[in-house]
C-alpha cells in the first residue's frame, strides 16, 4: 500500500449581501464570498488537496470558472465528482485536515454539520475530516473581514 498527500488552498473575497457557505453549510452572516460557484473555500481547497494527492491536476482543470454550468453551483458537487475520480484510480481517503481562516463569524459551532456534509459528499465518515478555525488577528485582508481562506491537507492510500 502506498500513501499520498495533497495540499489545497483557496481564498475568496467577502462582499455584503452574498450567502456565506463553508463546508457545504450556509452560515448566518451579512457577507459572503464572491465567486463563480457558491464560493465555498473549504470545499474548493479540499477538492484541490484531493486532486493533488491523486495527481489529477486542480479544481480549475475539472470545473473551469468559465463554464456556465458551474455558475452558482453547490461546491459539494465538485467533491462528489472528485470522489468518483478517486474511485476510478482506486484511491481511498485516509484523512483530511483543514484550517479555515476568517475573522468572523465563529466557525467552530458549525464544524459538526460541515464534517457531516463533506463526509457525505466524499463517502467517508465525518471522523475522517478534521476542521480547525483561525482568525488572522485583525491583520491583512482576512483580518479586516474582506476575505476568507482555507488550507487543506488530504491523505489518500493506494493499494
Ligand atoms: Zn474557490
PDB file of N, CA, C and O and ligand atoms in Angstrom, residues 9-12 33-45 48 59 75 78 148, ligand 1:
ATOM      1  N   UNK A   9      -5.337  25.015  -1.302  1.00  0.00           N
ATOM      2  CA  UNK A   9      -5.503  26.357  -0.713  1.00  0.00           C
ATOM      3  C   UNK A   9      -6.541  27.097  -1.529  1.00  0.00           C
ATOM      4  O   UNK A   9      -6.625  26.918  -2.749  1.00  0.00           O
ATOM      5  N   UNK A  10      -7.345  27.911  -0.862  1.00  0.00           N
ATOM      6  CA  UNK A  10      -8.283  28.757  -1.589  1.00  0.00           C
ATOM      7  C   UNK A  10      -8.581  30.014  -0.785  1.00  0.00           C
ATOM      8  O   UNK A  10      -8.467  30.008   0.452  1.00  0.00           O
ATOM      9  N   UNK A  11      -8.933  31.071  -1.489  1.00  0.00           N
ATOM     10  CA  UNK A  11      -9.320  32.330  -0.846  1.00  0.00           C
ATOM     11  C   UNK A  11     -10.414  32.967  -1.690  1.00  0.00           C
ATOM     12  O   UNK A  11     -10.360  32.921  -2.928  1.00  0.00           O
ATOM     13  N   UNK A  12     -11.423  33.509  -1.037  1.00  0.00           N
ATOM     14  CA  UNK A  12     -12.438  34.303  -1.741  1.00  0.00           C
ATOM     15  C   UNK A  12     -12.630  35.634  -1.030  1.00  0.00           C
ATOM     16  O   UNK A  12     -12.601  35.690   0.204  1.00  0.00           O
ATOM     17  N   UNK A  33     -18.858  35.005   0.066  1.00  0.00           N
ATOM     18  CA  UNK A  33     -17.784  35.008  -0.917  1.00  0.00           C
ATOM     19  C   UNK A  33     -18.231  35.398  -2.318  1.00  0.00           C
ATOM     20  O   UNK A  33     -19.323  35.055  -2.756  1.00  0.00           O
ATOM     21  N   UNK A  34     -17.340  36.109  -2.993  1.00  0.00           N
ATOM     22  CA  UNK A  34     -17.521  36.398  -4.408  1.00  0.00           C
ATOM     23  C   UNK A  34     -16.911  35.225  -5.157  1.00  0.00           C
ATOM     24  O   UNK A  34     -15.773  34.844  -4.903  1.00  0.00           O
ATOM     25  N   UNK A  35     -17.683  34.642  -6.061  1.00  0.00           N
ATOM     26  CA  UNK A  35     -17.148  33.507  -6.806  1.00  0.00           C
ATOM     27  C   UNK A  35     -18.109  33.072  -7.880  1.00  0.00           C
ATOM     28  O   UNK A  35     -19.277  33.463  -7.877  1.00  0.00           O
ATOM     29  N   UNK A  36     -17.606  32.242  -8.794  1.00  0.00           N
ATOM     30  CA  UNK A  36     -18.423  31.751  -9.903  1.00  0.00           C
ATOM     31  C   UNK A  36     -19.433  30.726  -9.388  1.00  0.00           C
ATOM     32  O   UNK A  36     -20.611  30.767  -9.698  1.00  0.00           O
ATOM     33  N   UNK A  37     -18.934  29.822  -8.532  1.00  0.00           N
ATOM     34  CA  UNK A  37     -19.819  28.836  -7.895  1.00  0.00           C
ATOM     35  C   UNK A  37     -20.335  29.472  -6.604  1.00  0.00           C
ATOM     36  O   UNK A  37     -20.404  30.682  -6.495  1.00  0.00           O
ATOM     37  N   UNK A  38     -20.649  28.661  -5.598  1.00  0.00           N
ATOM     38  CA  UNK A  38     -21.099  29.224  -4.319  1.00  0.00           C
ATOM     39  C   UNK A  38     -19.937  29.795  -3.498  1.00  0.00           C
ATOM     40  O   UNK A  38     -20.150  30.343  -2.424  1.00  0.00           O
ATOM     41  N   UNK A  39     -18.687  29.639  -3.984  1.00  0.00           N
ATOM     42  CA  UNK A  39     -17.530  30.254  -3.317  1.00  0.00           C
ATOM     43  C   UNK A  39     -17.138  29.591  -1.999  1.00  0.00           C
ATOM     44  O   UNK A  39     -16.567  30.237  -1.126  1.00  0.00           O
ATOM     45  N   UNK A  40     -17.426  28.308  -1.892  1.00  0.00           N
ATOM     46  CA  UNK A  40     -17.134  27.566  -0.658  1.00  0.00           C
ATOM     47  C   UNK A  40     -15.628  27.270  -0.579  1.00  0.00           C
ATOM     48  O   UNK A  40     -15.135  26.308  -1.161  1.00  0.00           O
ATOM     49  N   UNK A  41     -14.884  28.105   0.170  1.00  0.00           N
ATOM     50  CA  UNK A  41     -13.412  27.970   0.220  1.00  0.00           C
ATOM     51  C   UNK A  41     -12.965  26.613   0.726  1.00  0.00           C
ATOM     52  O   UNK A  41     -11.959  26.072   0.260  1.00  0.00           O
ATOM     53  N   UNK A  42     -13.690  26.097   1.712  1.00  0.00           N
ATOM     54  CA  UNK A  42     -13.269  24.820   2.298  1.00  0.00           C
ATOM     55  C   UNK A  42     -13.450  23.685   1.291  1.00  0.00           C
ATOM     56  O   UNK A  42     -12.542  22.861   1.099  1.00  0.00           O
ATOM     57  N   UNK A  43     -14.590  23.653   0.620  1.00  0.00           N
ATOM     58  CA  UNK A  43     -14.825  22.614  -0.391  1.00  0.00           C
ATOM     59  C   UNK A  43     -13.811  22.735  -1.527  1.00  0.00           C
ATOM     60  O   UNK A  43     -13.300  21.726  -2.021  1.00  0.00           O
ATOM     61  N   UNK A  44     -13.481  23.969  -1.919  1.00  0.00           N
ATOM     62  CA  UNK A  44     -12.550  24.153  -3.036  1.00  0.00           C
ATOM     63  C   UNK A  44     -11.128  23.724  -2.652  1.00  0.00           C
ATOM     64  O   UNK A  44     -10.453  23.036  -3.428  1.00  0.00           O
ATOM     65  N   UNK A  45     -10.676  24.136  -1.467  1.00  0.00           N
ATOM     66  CA  UNK A  45      -9.328  23.751  -1.034  1.00  0.00           C
ATOM     67  C   UNK A  45      -9.252  22.236  -0.836  1.00  0.00           C
ATOM     68  O   UNK A  45      -8.245  21.604  -1.155  1.00  0.00           O
ATOM     69  N   UNK A  48      -8.913  20.569  -4.197  1.00  0.00           N
ATOM     70  CA  UNK A  48      -7.543  20.690  -4.702  1.00  0.00           C
ATOM     71  C   UNK A  48      -6.594  19.749  -3.964  1.00  0.00           C
ATOM     72  O   UNK A  48      -5.670  19.194  -4.563  1.00  0.00           O
ATOM     73  N   UNK A  59      -8.703  22.046  -9.309  1.00  0.00           N
ATOM     74  CA  UNK A  59     -10.155  22.234  -9.431  1.00  0.00           C
ATOM     75  C   UNK A  59     -10.513  22.963 -10.726  1.00  0.00           C
ATOM     76  O   UNK A  59     -11.521  22.655 -11.364  1.00  0.00           O
ATOM     77  N   UNK A  75     -20.833  23.639  -4.216  1.00  0.00           N
ATOM     78  CA  UNK A  75     -19.494  23.071  -4.381  1.00  0.00           C
ATOM     79  C   UNK A  75     -19.385  21.625  -3.909  1.00  0.00           C
ATOM     80  O   UNK A  75     -18.385  20.961  -4.207  1.00  0.00           O
ATOM     81  N   UNK A  78     -18.627  19.322  -6.630  1.00  0.00           N
ATOM     82  CA  UNK A  78     -17.228  19.130  -7.030  1.00  0.00           C
ATOM     83  C   UNK A  78     -16.607  17.974  -6.237  1.00  0.00           C
ATOM     84  O   UNK A  78     -15.819  17.197  -6.766  1.00  0.00           O
ATOM     85  N   UNK A 148     -11.977  35.292   3.036  1.00  0.00           N
ATOM     86  CA  UNK A 148     -11.973  34.038   3.801  1.00  0.00           C
ATOM     87  C   UNK A 148     -11.060  33.070   3.039  1.00  0.00           C
ATOM     88  O   UNK A 148     -11.026  33.098   1.802  1.00  0.00           O
TER      89      UNK A 148
HETATM   90 ZN1  LIG B   1     -12.763  28.866  -4.549  1.00  0.00          ZN
END
